[in-house]
Amino acid sequence: MRQSRIFLPTLKESPSDAEVASHKLMLRAGLIRKVAAGIYNLLPVGLRVIRNVETVVRREMKRAGAEEVLMPSVLPAELWKESGRWDFYGKELLRLKDRHGRDFCLGPTHEEIVTDMVRYEVRSYKQLPLNLYQIQTKFRDEIRPRFGLMRGREFIMKDAYSFHATDECANAEYQSMHDAYSRIFEGCGLEFRAVEAEAGNIGGSFSHEFMVLADTGEDAVVSCTTCNYAANVERAEIRQPKDEVLSKENLPTIEKISTPNKKTIEEVSEFLGLSKAELVKTLIYEFKKDKDEKGLVAVLLRGDQDLNEAKLMRVLEANEVTLATDALITEVTNAPTGFAGPVGVSISVYADFGVRELSSCVVGGNEVDIHLKNVVPERDFKAKYFDLRIATEGDLCPKCDGVFELRRGIEVGHIFKLGTKYSESMGAKFLDENGKEKPMIMGCYGIGIGRIAAAAIEQNHDENGIIWPFQLAPFKVHIVLVNIKDEESVRVGTELYEAFTEKGLEPLLDDRKERAGVKFNDADLLGLPVRIVIGPKTLAEGSVEVKERISKEASLVKVKDAVGEVLSLLKL
Ligand code: ATP
Ligand code: MG
C-alpha cells in the first residue's frame, strides 16, 4: 500500500479524553475515531489490525473443530424472556421497539439465539457435539465506556457455543477451547494468564478468564507466589489460617461509646484513632432464593476488607443479594444506617473468617450515634463464619502454603461451562442412546477482538508509539523514502516493495511529500515491525537502512541483501 493513497490521519498530540496508552495511540496512529461514547469508526489501518486478530482466531477455532455462523444483532425479546434474562440483564441491555411495538434488544451475547437455532434442528445424540462460533458486533450499554476499543458499547466479539450429549464431552470441549484460546493469545503475541473466574451474567458452573497482565487493566487478579493458582479477585478463594484458639479470658467488657454522626468506617476509625482493621462493619443484606423465598442477613467484615457478593450468594444459596434500604435497616436495627451491629441483632449473622481472628473490635451499637468497643466475637455475638471477602495481596492461597500477590489484568477472553442453564429453560433437548430425552449440556466461549488489539498495544509500546507484535501488524514492513524526488530512491523502493509483496509480507511505502522527520515520527507511531529507510545518502553506498521497531539500532544493508535481512530479523 502506498502511504500517499491511504486514509491514515495521524495526530501529534493525544486527545484529552484518552487516558490509557492504547487509546491514545489508536487515536494518534489513525486507527480509530470516536462516533459517540463507546462507539467508534475503524479506519483502514485499524480495520487491518482487527482483521489480523480475526485471522488468528479463525485459524485456531477451525483447528479446534468449531464452525462459523453469523447470527443477527437485533434480537426478539421473546427468546430473552424464555431464558429469564429479559428481566434480569439490567440496563446494559439496550432495548428497542419495532414499528408494531414489539420488544427487541441489541445482542450483548447470544446464548438464547444459538440455543433457539439448535433446539429445532438437533433431536438425537448422533447430531452432537456441535461447536458454533461467530465473529459479530455486540452492544452493551456499559455504564462507563472508556479506554477506546477496550471497553466500548458497540464492539466485536468472537463468541462460540458448544452443545453436548454428555458431561465428559462438554468438559473435553472446555479443555479444547482453553487450549485454543492459549494458542490464540500466543498467536497474537500477548503475554497472558488463564485465571479462575466468576460466571456473572452468563451463568453456569465454572469458568476461566484469560487475562493480559497490565497496570492499566480494569480487573484485579491474585496469583499465588508459590504455586500456579491464579484467580480474578471476585472469584479467588482464601485459605483461612489454622484455627488458633484465641484466649477470650480477661478481656474487658463491652463499652458504649458516643460517635455522633460517624457512620462510615473511615469516619469512625478517624474519630476513635483506630485502624480500620480494628473495626468490624455490619452490612444488612436482602436475599432471594428460588420460589420467592426471601430473607435478611447481617454480614460482618473487618473494616479494611470488602464483601464479595458472589461468595455471599453461594453460602446463602441465593439467586440475588442486595443491600437493604435505609428504611429496612432502621426497621431491623432500630438505628439509622451506619450504626448497625451484631450484638443483640434479631436476624442471622454471617461473618467473614477475618472477623473471628480479632480478639476484640468496635462495632455499630444498633442505636443512633452509638458504637460498641471491646466487642469479642463469639463471647458477645454468635455468627456463622465463611470465606466472604474479596481476596487481596497477602491473603493465603487455597491450594498451597503460599500467599497471594495482586496484579492488574485486561480480560481478553472468557470461557464458561454453562451446563444445562439455557437448554433447560429453553427446552433444547435430545434423545440419548436409550431413547431418553435429556437437556443438552452447553459451554460458551468469548473473545474481545477489539480488546485484544488494545491489550496488545498496552503491552507493546514506547514513548514514540506502538510496537506491533508481528501477527497483528497492519503492514509488516515500512519502506520510507526520504526524498520522493530522488528517482533512484523511488526505483529501489518500488523494487523492494514488490519483492516483499511477493514474499507475502505486506509492505507500506511512505511515498508522501513530507519531511523526513515527519515520516520517521509517523513510522514510530504506527509501529510496523521493520522499517527500511531509502535515501540518496544510503544509496551512495549501495545500501538501505534497516531497523526493527523494537530495537534502537539501525544497520546499513546492501540493497540486494535487504529482503533476506528483513526475513531473518523477523525469523521467517
Ligand atoms: P467485563 O468484565 O470486562 O465487562 P464481561 O465479563 O462482561 O467483560 P464477557 O461476557 O465474558 O465479558 O465477554 C467476552 C469477552 O468480550 C470479554 O472477555 C472481553 O474480551 C470482551 N468484552 C466484553 N465487554 C466488552 C466491551 N464493553 N468492550 C470490548 N470488549 C468487551
Ligand atoms: Mg467475562
Coordinates of C-alpha atoms and ligand atoms in Angstrom, one line a residue:
M1 CA 0.0 0.0 0.0
R2 CA 1.2 3.5 -0.8
Q3 CA 1.0 5.8 2.1
S4 CA 0.2 8.7 -0.2
R5 CA -3.1 6.9 -1.0
I6 CA -4.1 5.6 2.4
F7 CA -6.6 7.2 4.8
L8 CA -4.3 7.4 7.8
P9 CA -4.8 10.6 9.7
T10 CA -2.1 10.7 12.4
L11 CA -2.1 13.2 15.3
K12 CA 0.8 14.8 17.1
E13 CA -0.9 15.1 20.4
S14 CA -3.3 12.7 22.1
P15 CA -6.9 13.9 22.6
S16 CA -7.5 14.9 26.2
D17 CA -10.2 12.3 26.8
A18 CA -7.8 9.4 26.2
E19 CA -6.5 8.0 29.4
V20 CA -4.5 4.9 28.6
A21 CA -1.7 4.3 26.2
S22 CA -3.6 2.0 23.8
H23 CA -6.5 4.5 23.5
K24 CA -4.1 7.4 22.9
L25 CA -2.0 5.5 20.4
M26 CA -5.0 4.1 18.5
L27 CA -6.3 7.7 18.0
R28 CA -2.8 9.2 17.3
A29 CA -1.8 6.5 14.8
G30 CA -5.1 6.9 12.9
L31 CA -6.7 3.5 13.7
I32 CA -10.0 4.7 15.2
R33 CA -12.2 7.7 15.6
K34 CA -15.0 8.2 18.1
V35 CA -18.5 8.5 16.8
A36 CA -20.2 8.6 20.3
A37 CA -19.3 7.4 23.8
G38 CA -18.0 3.8 23.4
I39 CA -18.8 3.8 19.7
Y40 CA -16.0 4.0 17.1
N41 CA -15.2 4.1 13.4
L42 CA -12.4 1.7 12.5
L43 CA -10.3 3.5 9.9
P44 CA -8.4 1.4 7.3
V45 CA -5.3 0.7 9.4
G46 CA -7.4 -0.1 12.5
L47 CA -9.6 -2.5 10.5
R48 CA -6.4 -4.3 9.2
V49 CA -5.4 -4.9 12.8
I50 CA -8.9 -6.2 13.7
R51 CA -8.8 -8.5 10.6
N52 CA -5.4 -9.8 11.6
V53 CA -6.8 -10.7 15.1
E54 CA -9.8 -12.4 13.4
T55 CA -7.5 -14.4 11.2
V56 CA -5.7 -15.9 14.2
V57 CA -9.0 -16.5 15.9
R58 CA -10.5 -18.2 12.9
R59 CA -7.4 -20.4 12.3
E60 CA -7.5 -21.7 15.9
M61 CA -11.3 -22.2 16.0
K62 CA -11.1 -24.2 12.8
R63 CA -8.3 -26.2 14.2
A64 CA -10.4 -27.0 17.3
G65 CA -13.3 -28.1 15.1
A66 CA -15.7 -25.2 15.6
E67 CA -17.8 -24.0 12.7
E68 CA -18.5 -20.4 11.8
V69 CA -22.1 -19.0 11.7
L70 CA -23.4 -15.5 11.8
M71 CA -26.3 -14.5 14.0
P72 CA -28.2 -11.2 13.9
S73 CA -27.6 -8.4 16.3
V74 CA -31.3 -7.3 16.7
L75 CA -32.9 -10.0 18.8
P76 CA -36.5 -10.6 19.8
A77 CA -37.5 -10.2 23.4
E78 CA -39.4 -13.5 23.4
L79 CA -36.2 -15.5 23.4
W80 CA -34.8 -13.5 26.3
K81 CA -38.0 -13.9 28.2
E82 CA -37.8 -17.7 27.8
S83 CA -34.4 -17.8 29.4
G84 CA -35.5 -15.3 32.1
R85 CA -32.7 -12.8 31.2
W86 CA -35.0 -10.1 29.8
D87 CA -35.8 -9.0 33.3
F88 CA -32.5 -10.0 34.9
Y89 CA -29.9 -8.4 32.5
G90 CA -30.4 -4.8 33.6
K91 CA -29.5 -1.6 31.9
E92 CA -26.7 -3.0 29.9
L93 CA -29.2 -4.5 27.6
L94 CA -30.3 -1.9 25.0
R95 CA -33.9 -2.5 24.4
L96 CA -35.9 -1.2 21.5
K97 CA -39.3 -1.5 19.8
D98 CA -40.2 -2.1 16.2
R99 CA -42.9 -0.2 14.4
H100 CA -45.5 -2.7 15.7
G101 CA -44.5 -2.0 19.3
R102 CA -42.7 -5.4 19.7
D103 CA -39.8 -5.6 22.0
F104 CA -36.3 -6.3 20.8
C105 CA -32.8 -5.8 22.1
L106 CA -29.3 -5.3 20.6
G107 CA -27.5 -8.6 21.3
P108 CA -24.9 -8.3 24.2
T109 CA -24.3 -12.1 23.9
H110 CA -26.0 -14.9 22.0
E111 CA -26.8 -17.8 24.3
E112 CA -30.6 -17.6 23.7
I113 CA -30.3 -17.2 19.9
V114 CA -27.9 -20.0 19.4
T115 CA -29.9 -22.3 21.7
D116 CA -33.0 -21.4 19.7
M117 CA -31.2 -22.2 16.5
V118 CA -30.1 -25.6 17.7
R119 CA -33.2 -26.8 19.6
Y120 CA -35.3 -27.1 16.4
E121 CA -32.7 -29.0 14.4
V122 CA -31.0 -31.3 16.8
R123 CA -33.0 -34.3 18.0
S124 CA -30.6 -37.1 18.6
Y125 CA -27.3 -37.6 20.4
K126 CA -25.9 -38.6 16.9
Q127 CA -26.1 -34.9 15.9
L128 CA -23.9 -33.9 18.9
P129 CA -21.4 -32.5 19.8
L130 CA -21.6 -29.1 18.0
N131 CA -19.4 -26.0 18.4
L132 CA -20.7 -23.0 16.6
Y133 CA -19.0 -19.6 16.6
Q134 CA -19.3 -16.2 15.1
I135 CA -17.4 -13.0 14.9
Q136 CA -20.0 -10.4 15.3
T137 CA -20.9 -6.9 16.7
K138 CA -22.2 -6.8 20.2
F139 CA -23.9 -4.0 22.0
R140 CA -23.7 -3.5 25.8
D141 CA -24.8 -0.2 27.2
E142 CA -21.8 -0.1 29.6
I143 CA -22.2 2.4 32.4
R144 CA -18.6 3.6 31.9
P145 CA -17.5 3.1 28.3
R146 CA -13.8 4.1 28.3
F147 CA -10.3 3.4 27.0
G148 CA -11.4 3.3 23.4
L149 CA -11.9 -0.3 22.0
M150 CA -11.1 -1.7 25.4
R151 CA -14.5 -1.0 26.9
G152 CA -16.8 0.0 24.1
R153 CA -20.6 -0.1 24.0
E154 CA -20.5 -1.5 20.4
F155 CA -17.7 -3.9 20.0
I156 CA -16.6 -7.0 18.0
M157 CA -16.6 -10.3 19.8
K158 CA -15.9 -13.9 18.8
D159 CA -18.4 -16.0 20.6
A160 CA -18.7 -19.7 20.4
Y161 CA -21.3 -22.1 21.9
S162 CA -21.0 -25.8 22.2
F163 CA -23.7 -28.5 22.7
H164 CA -23.1 -31.9 24.1
A165 CA -24.8 -35.2 25.0
T166 CA -22.6 -35.9 28.0
D167 CA -20.8 -34.1 30.7
E168 CA -17.5 -35.7 29.8
C169 CA -17.8 -34.4 26.2
A170 CA -18.6 -30.9 27.5
N171 CA -15.6 -30.9 29.8
A172 CA -13.3 -32.1 27.0
E173 CA -14.6 -29.3 24.8
Y174 CA -14.0 -26.8 27.6
Q175 CA -10.4 -28.0 27.8
S176 CA -10.0 -27.9 24.0
M177 CA -11.3 -24.3 24.0
H178 CA -8.9 -23.5 26.8
D179 CA -6.1 -24.8 24.7
A180 CA -7.3 -23.0 21.5
Y181 CA -7.5 -19.7 23.5
S182 CA -4.0 -20.1 24.7
R183 CA -2.9 -20.6 21.1
I184 CA -4.9 -17.6 20.0
F185 CA -3.3 -15.2 22.6
E186 CA 0.1 -16.6 21.9
G187 CA -0.6 -16.2 18.2
C188 CA -1.4 -12.5 18.9
G189 CA 1.9 -12.1 20.7
L190 CA 0.3 -11.5 24.1
E191 CA 1.6 -12.4 27.5
F192 CA -1.4 -13.7 29.3
R193 CA -2.7 -15.9 32.2
A194 CA -5.7 -18.1 32.5
V195 CA -7.4 -17.4 35.8
E196 CA -10.4 -18.9 37.6
A197 CA -13.4 -16.5 37.2
E198 CA -16.9 -15.8 38.3
A199 CA -19.6 -16.6 35.7
G200 CA -21.5 -13.3 36.2
N201 CA -24.5 -12.5 33.9
I202 CA -23.8 -15.5 31.7
G203 CA -24.2 -18.1 34.5
G204 CA -23.1 -21.7 34.6
S205 CA -21.0 -23.9 36.7
F206 CA -17.4 -22.9 36.2
S207 CA -15.3 -20.5 34.1
H208 CA -11.9 -19.1 33.3
E209 CA -10.8 -15.7 32.2
F210 CA -7.8 -15.0 30.0
M211 CA -6.0 -12.0 31.4
V212 CA -3.3 -9.9 29.8
L213 CA -1.3 -8.6 32.7
A214 CA -1.0 -4.8 32.5
D215 CA -1.1 -2.0 35.1
T216 CA -3.9 -0.3 33.3
G217 CA -6.1 -3.4 33.4
E218 CA -9.6 -2.9 34.9
D219 CA -9.6 -6.4 36.6
A220 CA -7.7 -7.4 39.7
V221 CA -6.1 -10.8 39.7
V222 CA -4.5 -12.6 42.6
S223 CA -1.8 -15.2 41.9
C224 CA 0.0 -17.4 44.3
T225 CA 3.7 -16.7 44.7
T226 CA 4.4 -20.4 45.2
C227 CA 2.1 -22.5 43.1
N228 CA 0.2 -21.7 39.8
Y229 CA -3.2 -20.9 41.3
A230 CA -4.5 -17.6 39.9
A231 CA -8.0 -16.1 40.0
N232 CA -9.9 -13.0 39.5
V233 CA -10.3 -11.3 42.9
E234 CA -14.0 -11.7 42.5
R235 CA -13.6 -15.4 42.5
A236 CA -10.4 -16.2 44.5
E237 CA -10.9 -18.4 47.5
I238 CA -8.9 -17.6 50.5
R239 CA -7.3 -20.2 52.8
Q240 CA -8.0 -19.5 56.4
P241 CA -5.2 -19.5 59.0
K242 CA -5.3 -22.6 61.2
D243 CA -7.9 -22.2 63.9
E244 CA -5.9 -20.8 66.8
V245 CA -7.9 -20.7 70.0
L246 CA -7.8 -17.1 70.9
S247 CA -7.9 -16.6 74.6
K248 CA -11.1 -14.8 75.3
E249 CA -10.4 -14.5 79.0
N250 CA -9.6 -11.4 80.9
L251 CA -10.8 -9.2 78.1
P252 CA -12.6 -6.0 79.1
T253 CA -16.4 -5.9 78.8
I254 CA -18.3 -4.1 76.2
E255 CA -18.4 -0.4 76.5
K256 CA -20.8 2.0 74.7
I257 CA -19.1 5.0 73.1
S258 CA -20.7 8.1 71.6
T259 CA -19.9 8.5 67.9
P260 CA -22.1 11.5 66.9
N261 CA -22.8 11.3 63.2
K262 CA -19.8 9.0 62.5
K263 CA -21.3 6.5 60.1
T264 CA -18.6 5.2 57.7
I265 CA -15.6 3.0 58.6
E266 CA -13.4 6.0 57.6
E267 CA -15.2 8.4 59.9
V268 CA -15.3 6.1 62.9
S269 CA -11.7 5.0 62.6
E270 CA -10.5 8.6 62.3
F271 CA -12.7 9.7 65.2
L272 CA -11.6 6.9 67.5
G273 CA -7.9 6.9 66.3
L274 CA -8.1 3.2 65.5
S275 CA -7.0 1.4 62.3
K276 CA -9.8 0.2 60.0
A277 CA -8.7 -3.4 60.8
E278 CA -9.8 -2.9 64.4
L279 CA -13.4 -2.1 63.4
V280 CA -16.0 -4.5 62.1
K281 CA -18.6 -3.4 59.6
T282 CA -22.1 -4.8 59.5
L283 CA -23.9 -4.8 56.2
I284 CA -27.6 -5.7 56.1
Y285 CA -28.4 -7.7 53.0
E286 CA -31.7 -8.8 51.5
F287 CA -31.5 -12.1 49.6
K288 CA -33.8 -14.0 47.3
K289 CA -33.8 -17.7 46.6
D290 CA -35.9 -19.8 44.3
K291 CA -39.6 -19.9 44.6
D292 CA -39.8 -16.4 46.1
E293 CA -38.1 -17.3 49.3
K294 CA -36.7 -14.1 50.8
G295 CA -34.7 -13.1 53.8
L296 CA -32.4 -10.7 55.6
V297 CA -28.9 -11.3 57.0
A298 CA -26.3 -9.2 58.8
V299 CA -22.9 -9.6 57.1
L300 CA -19.8 -8.8 59.1
L301 CA -16.4 -8.0 57.7
R302 CA -13.2 -6.5 59.1
G303 CA -13.3 -2.7 58.4
D304 CA -10.4 -2.8 55.9
Q305 CA -11.9 -5.7 53.9
D306 CA -14.6 -5.9 51.3
L307 CA -17.5 -8.2 50.7
N308 CA -17.5 -10.5 47.7
E309 CA -21.2 -10.7 46.9
A310 CA -20.7 -13.8 44.8
K311 CA -19.4 -15.7 47.8
L312 CA -22.3 -14.4 49.9
M313 CA -24.7 -15.6 47.2
R314 CA -23.1 -19.1 47.3
V315 CA -23.2 -19.5 51.1
L316 CA -26.8 -18.3 51.2
E317 CA -27.7 -20.4 48.1
A318 CA -29.4 -17.2 46.9
N319 CA -30.1 -16.0 43.3
E320 CA -29.8 -12.4 44.2
V321 CA -28.4 -10.3 47.1
T322 CA -28.9 -6.6 47.5
L323 CA -28.0 -4.1 50.2
A324 CA -31.1 -3.4 52.3
T325 CA -32.7 0.0 52.0
D326 CA -32.2 2.6 54.8
A327 CA -35.8 2.1 55.9
L328 CA -35.3 -1.6 56.2
I329 CA -32.0 -1.2 58.1
T330 CA -33.8 1.1 60.6
E331 CA -36.6 -1.4 61.0
V332 CA -34.2 -4.3 61.7
T333 CA -31.6 -2.5 63.9
N334 CA -33.6 0.4 65.4
A335 CA -30.9 2.7 64.3
P336 CA -30.2 4.7 61.1
T337 CA -27.8 3.3 58.5
G338 CA -24.2 3.5 59.8
F339 CA -24.9 2.2 63.3
A340 CA -25.8 -1.4 62.7
G341 CA -24.0 -4.1 64.7
P342 CA -24.2 -7.8 65.5
V343 CA -24.8 -7.5 69.3
G344 CA -28.4 -8.4 70.0
V345 CA -29.5 -8.2 66.4
S346 CA -32.5 -10.3 65.6
I347 CA -31.5 -11.6 62.1
S348 CA -28.9 -14.3 61.4
V349 CA -25.3 -13.1 61.3
Y350 CA -22.9 -14.3 58.6
A351 CA -19.3 -13.2 59.2
D352 CA -16.1 -13.4 57.2
F353 CA -13.4 -15.6 58.8
G354 CA -11.3 -12.4 59.2
V355 CA -13.7 -11.3 62.0
R356 CA -13.1 -14.4 64.1
E357 CA -9.4 -13.7 64.1
L358 CA -9.9 -10.4 66.0
S359 CA -9.6 -10.7 69.8
S360 CA -11.9 -7.7 70.1
C361 CA -13.3 -5.0 67.9
V362 CA -15.5 -1.9 67.5
V363 CA -19.0 -2.4 66.0
G364 CA -22.2 -0.4 65.5
G365 CA -24.4 -0.2 68.6
N366 CA -27.8 -0.5 67.0
E367 CA -28.6 2.9 68.5
V368 CA -28.2 6.3 66.9
D369 CA -24.8 7.8 67.3
I370 CA -23.5 4.8 69.3
H371 CA -20.8 2.3 68.7
L372 CA -19.6 -0.5 71.0
K373 CA -16.0 -1.2 71.8
N374 CA -14.3 -4.3 73.4
V375 CA -16.7 -6.5 71.5
V376 CA -15.4 -10.0 71.5
P377 CA -16.6 -12.3 68.6
E378 CA -18.1 -15.5 70.0
R379 CA -18.4 -14.1 73.5
D380 CA -20.6 -11.1 72.6
F381 CA -22.4 -12.3 69.5
K382 CA -22.8 -15.5 67.6
A383 CA -22.2 -15.8 63.9
K384 CA -21.7 -18.3 61.1
Y385 CA -18.2 -18.0 59.7
F386 CA -17.4 -18.2 56.0
D387 CA -14.9 -17.0 53.4
L388 CA -16.9 -13.9 52.3
R389 CA -14.3 -11.3 51.4
I390 CA -12.6 -10.2 48.2
A391 CA -9.1 -11.6 48.0
T392 CA -6.2 -9.3 48.0
E393 CA -2.4 -9.1 48.4
G394 CA -1.1 -11.2 51.2
D395 CA -4.2 -13.4 51.6
L396 CA -3.4 -17.2 51.8
C397 CA -3.5 -19.4 48.7
P398 CA -6.2 -22.1 48.9
K399 CA -4.1 -24.7 47.1
C400 CA -0.8 -24.5 48.9
D401 CA 1.1 -22.7 51.7
G402 CA 1.8 -19.7 49.5
V403 CA 0.4 -16.2 49.7
F404 CA -1.3 -14.0 47.0
E405 CA 0.2 -11.2 45.1
L406 CA -2.1 -8.7 43.5
R407 CA -1.8 -7.9 39.8
R408 CA -4.0 -5.9 37.3
G409 CA -5.2 -7.6 34.2
I410 CA -7.2 -6.9 31.0
E411 CA -9.8 -9.7 30.4
V412 CA -9.4 -10.6 26.7
G413 CA -11.3 -13.9 26.8
H414 CA -13.7 -15.8 29.0
I415 CA -14.8 -19.4 28.8
F416 CA -17.8 -20.9 30.6
K417 CA -19.1 -24.3 31.3
L418 CA -22.8 -23.5 31.1
G419 CA -24.2 -26.9 31.9
T420 CA -28.0 -27.0 31.2
K421 CA -28.9 -23.5 32.3
Y422 CA -30.2 -22.4 28.8
S423 CA -31.1 -25.8 27.4
E424 CA -33.4 -26.5 30.3
S425 CA -35.1 -23.1 30.4
M426 CA -35.4 -23.1 26.6
G427 CA -36.2 -26.8 26.0
A428 CA -33.1 -27.7 23.9
K429 CA -33.4 -31.5 24.3
F430 CA -32.2 -34.5 22.5
L431 CA -32.7 -38.3 22.7
D432 CA -29.8 -40.2 24.1
E433 CA -28.7 -43.7 23.1
N434 CA -31.5 -45.3 25.1
G435 CA -34.1 -43.0 23.6
K436 CA -34.4 -41.0 26.8
E437 CA -35.0 -37.2 26.4
K438 CA -32.3 -35.0 28.1
P439 CA -31.3 -31.4 28.0
M440 CA -28.1 -30.6 26.1
I441 CA -25.0 -29.7 28.0
M442 CA -23.6 -26.4 26.9
G443 CA -20.4 -24.3 27.0
C444 CA -19.7 -20.8 25.8
Y445 CA -16.5 -19.1 24.9
G446 CA -15.9 -15.4 24.2
I447 CA -13.1 -13.3 23.0
G448 CA -13.0 -9.5 22.6
I449 CA -11.5 -8.8 19.2
G450 CA -11.0 -5.1 19.6
R451 CA -9.9 -5.5 23.2
I452 CA -7.1 -7.9 22.0
A453 CA -5.8 -5.1 19.7
A454 CA -5.9 -2.6 22.6
A455 CA -4.3 -5.0 25.0
A456 CA -1.5 -5.7 22.5
I457 CA -0.7 -2.0 22.4
E458 CA -0.8 -1.8 26.2
Q459 CA 1.8 -4.5 26.3
N460 CA 3.8 -3.3 23.4
H461 CA 4.6 0.4 23.1
D462 CA 7.2 3.0 24.0
E463 CA 7.1 6.8 24.2
N464 CA 7.2 7.1 20.4
G465 CA 4.4 4.8 19.5
I466 CA 3.1 1.3 19.0
I467 CA 5.4 -1.7 18.6
W468 CA 3.1 -4.2 16.9
P469 CA 3.5 -7.9 17.5
F470 CA 4.2 -9.3 14.0
Q471 CA 0.9 -11.2 13.6
L472 CA -1.2 -8.1 14.4
A473 CA 0.8 -5.5 12.5
P474 CA -1.3 -3.8 9.9
F475 CA 1.6 -4.0 7.4
K476 CA 4.8 -5.9 8.1
V477 CA 7.5 -3.7 6.6
H478 CA 7.6 0.1 6.4
I479 CA 9.6 1.4 3.4
V480 CA 10.3 5.1 3.9
L481 CA 11.5 7.2 1.0
V482 CA 13.5 10.1 2.4
N483 CA 13.1 12.2 -0.7
I484 CA 10.5 11.2 -3.3
K485 CA 12.1 13.4 -5.9
D486 CA 15.2 11.2 -6.0
E487 CA 14.5 8.8 -8.8
E488 CA 16.9 6.1 -7.7
S489 CA 15.2 6.0 -4.2
V490 CA 11.9 5.6 -5.9
R491 CA 13.2 2.8 -8.1
V492 CA 14.8 0.9 -5.3
G493 CA 11.8 1.5 -3.0
T494 CA 9.4 0.1 -5.7
E495 CA 11.7 -2.9 -6.3
L496 CA 11.8 -3.8 -2.6
Y497 CA 8.1 -3.1 -2.3
E498 CA 7.4 -5.7 -5.0
A499 CA 9.9 -8.2 -3.5
F500 CA 8.2 -8.0 -0.1
T501 CA 4.8 -8.3 -1.6
E502 CA 5.9 -11.4 -3.4
K503 CA 7.1 -12.9 -0.1
G504 CA 3.7 -12.3 1.4
L505 CA 4.9 -9.6 3.7
E506 CA 2.6 -6.7 3.0
P507 CA 4.7 -3.5 2.9
L508 CA 3.7 0.1 3.4
L509 CA 5.6 2.5 1.1
D510 CA 5.9 6.0 2.5
D511 CA 5.9 8.0 -0.7
R512 CA 4.4 11.1 0.7
K513 CA 5.6 14.6 0.0
E514 CA 6.6 15.1 3.7
R515 CA 9.8 16.0 5.5
A516 CA 11.9 13.0 6.6
G517 CA 11.3 13.9 10.3
V518 CA 7.6 13.7 9.9
K519 CA 7.9 10.4 8.1
F520 CA 10.1 8.9 10.9
N521 CA 7.8 10.1 13.6
D522 CA 4.8 8.6 11.9
A523 CA 6.7 5.4 11.3
D524 CA 7.5 5.1 15.0
L525 CA 3.9 6.0 15.9
L526 CA 2.5 3.3 13.5
G527 CA 4.9 0.7 14.8
L528 CA 5.4 -1.7 11.9
P529 CA 7.9 -4.4 12.8
V530 CA 10.6 -3.4 10.4
R531 CA 11.5 0.0 8.8
I532 CA 13.6 0.4 5.7
V533 CA 14.9 3.9 5.0
I534 CA 16.0 4.7 1.5
G535 CA 17.6 8.0 0.5
P536 CA 20.4 9.4 -1.6
K537 CA 22.9 9.0 1.3
T538 CA 22.2 5.3 1.9
L539 CA 22.2 4.6 -1.8
A540 CA 25.5 6.3 -2.3
E541 CA 26.9 3.2 -0.5
G542 CA 24.6 0.9 -2.4
S543 CA 22.6 0.3 0.8
V544 CA 19.4 0.9 2.6
E545 CA 18.9 1.4 6.4
V546 CA 17.1 -1.4 8.2
K547 CA 15.7 -1.1 11.7
E548 CA 13.4 -3.2 13.8
R549 CA 10.8 -1.1 15.6
I550 CA 11.7 -2.8 18.8
S551 CA 15.4 -2.0 18.7
K552 CA 17.3 1.3 19.0
E553 CA 19.9 0.5 16.4
A554 CA 19.6 0.6 12.6
S555 CA 22.1 -1.1 10.2
L556 CA 23.1 -0.4 6.7
V557 CA 22.4 -3.4 4.4
K558 CA 23.2 -3.7 0.7
V559 CA 20.1 -3.3 -1.4
K560 CA 20.4 -6.9 -2.8
D561 CA 20.5 -8.3 0.8
A562 CA 17.7 -6.2 2.2
V563 CA 14.9 -8.7 1.8
G564 CA 16.9 -11.6 3.2
E565 CA 18.0 -9.4 6.2
V566 CA 14.4 -8.5 7.0
L567 CA 13.2 -12.1 6.7
S568 CA 15.9 -13.1 9.1
L569 CA 15.1 -10.3 11.6
L570 CA 11.5 -11.4 11.5
K571 CA 12.6 -15.0 11.9
L572 CA 10.7 -16.1 8.8
Ligands
ATP1 P1 -16.0 -7.3 31.5 O1 -15.9 -8.0 32.8 O2 -14.7 -6.7 31.0 O3 -17.2 -6.3 31.4 P2 -17.5 -9.5 30.6 O4 -17.1 -10.4 31.6 O5 -18.8 -8.8 30.7 O6 -16.4 -8.4 30.4 P3 -17.9 -11.5 28.6 O7 -19.4 -11.5 28.7 O8 -17.1 -12.6 29.3 O9 -17.4 -10.1 29.2 O10 -17.5 -11.2 27.1 C1 -16.4 -12.0 26.4 C2 -15.3 -11.0 26.0 O11 -15.8 -9.9 25.3 C3 -14.6 -10.5 27.2 O12 -13.6 -11.4 27.7 C4 -13.9 -9.2 26.6 O13 -12.7 -9.6 25.9 C5 -14.9 -8.8 25.6 N1 -15.7 -7.6 26.0 C6 -16.7 -7.7 27.0 N2 -17.2 -6.4 27.1 C7 -16.5 -5.6 26.3 C8 -16.6 -4.2 26.0 N3 -17.5 -3.4 26.6 N4 -15.8 -3.7 25.0 C9 -14.9 -4.5 24.4 N5 -14.8 -5.8 24.6 C10 -15.6 -6.4 25.6
MG2 MG -16.2 -12.0 31.4

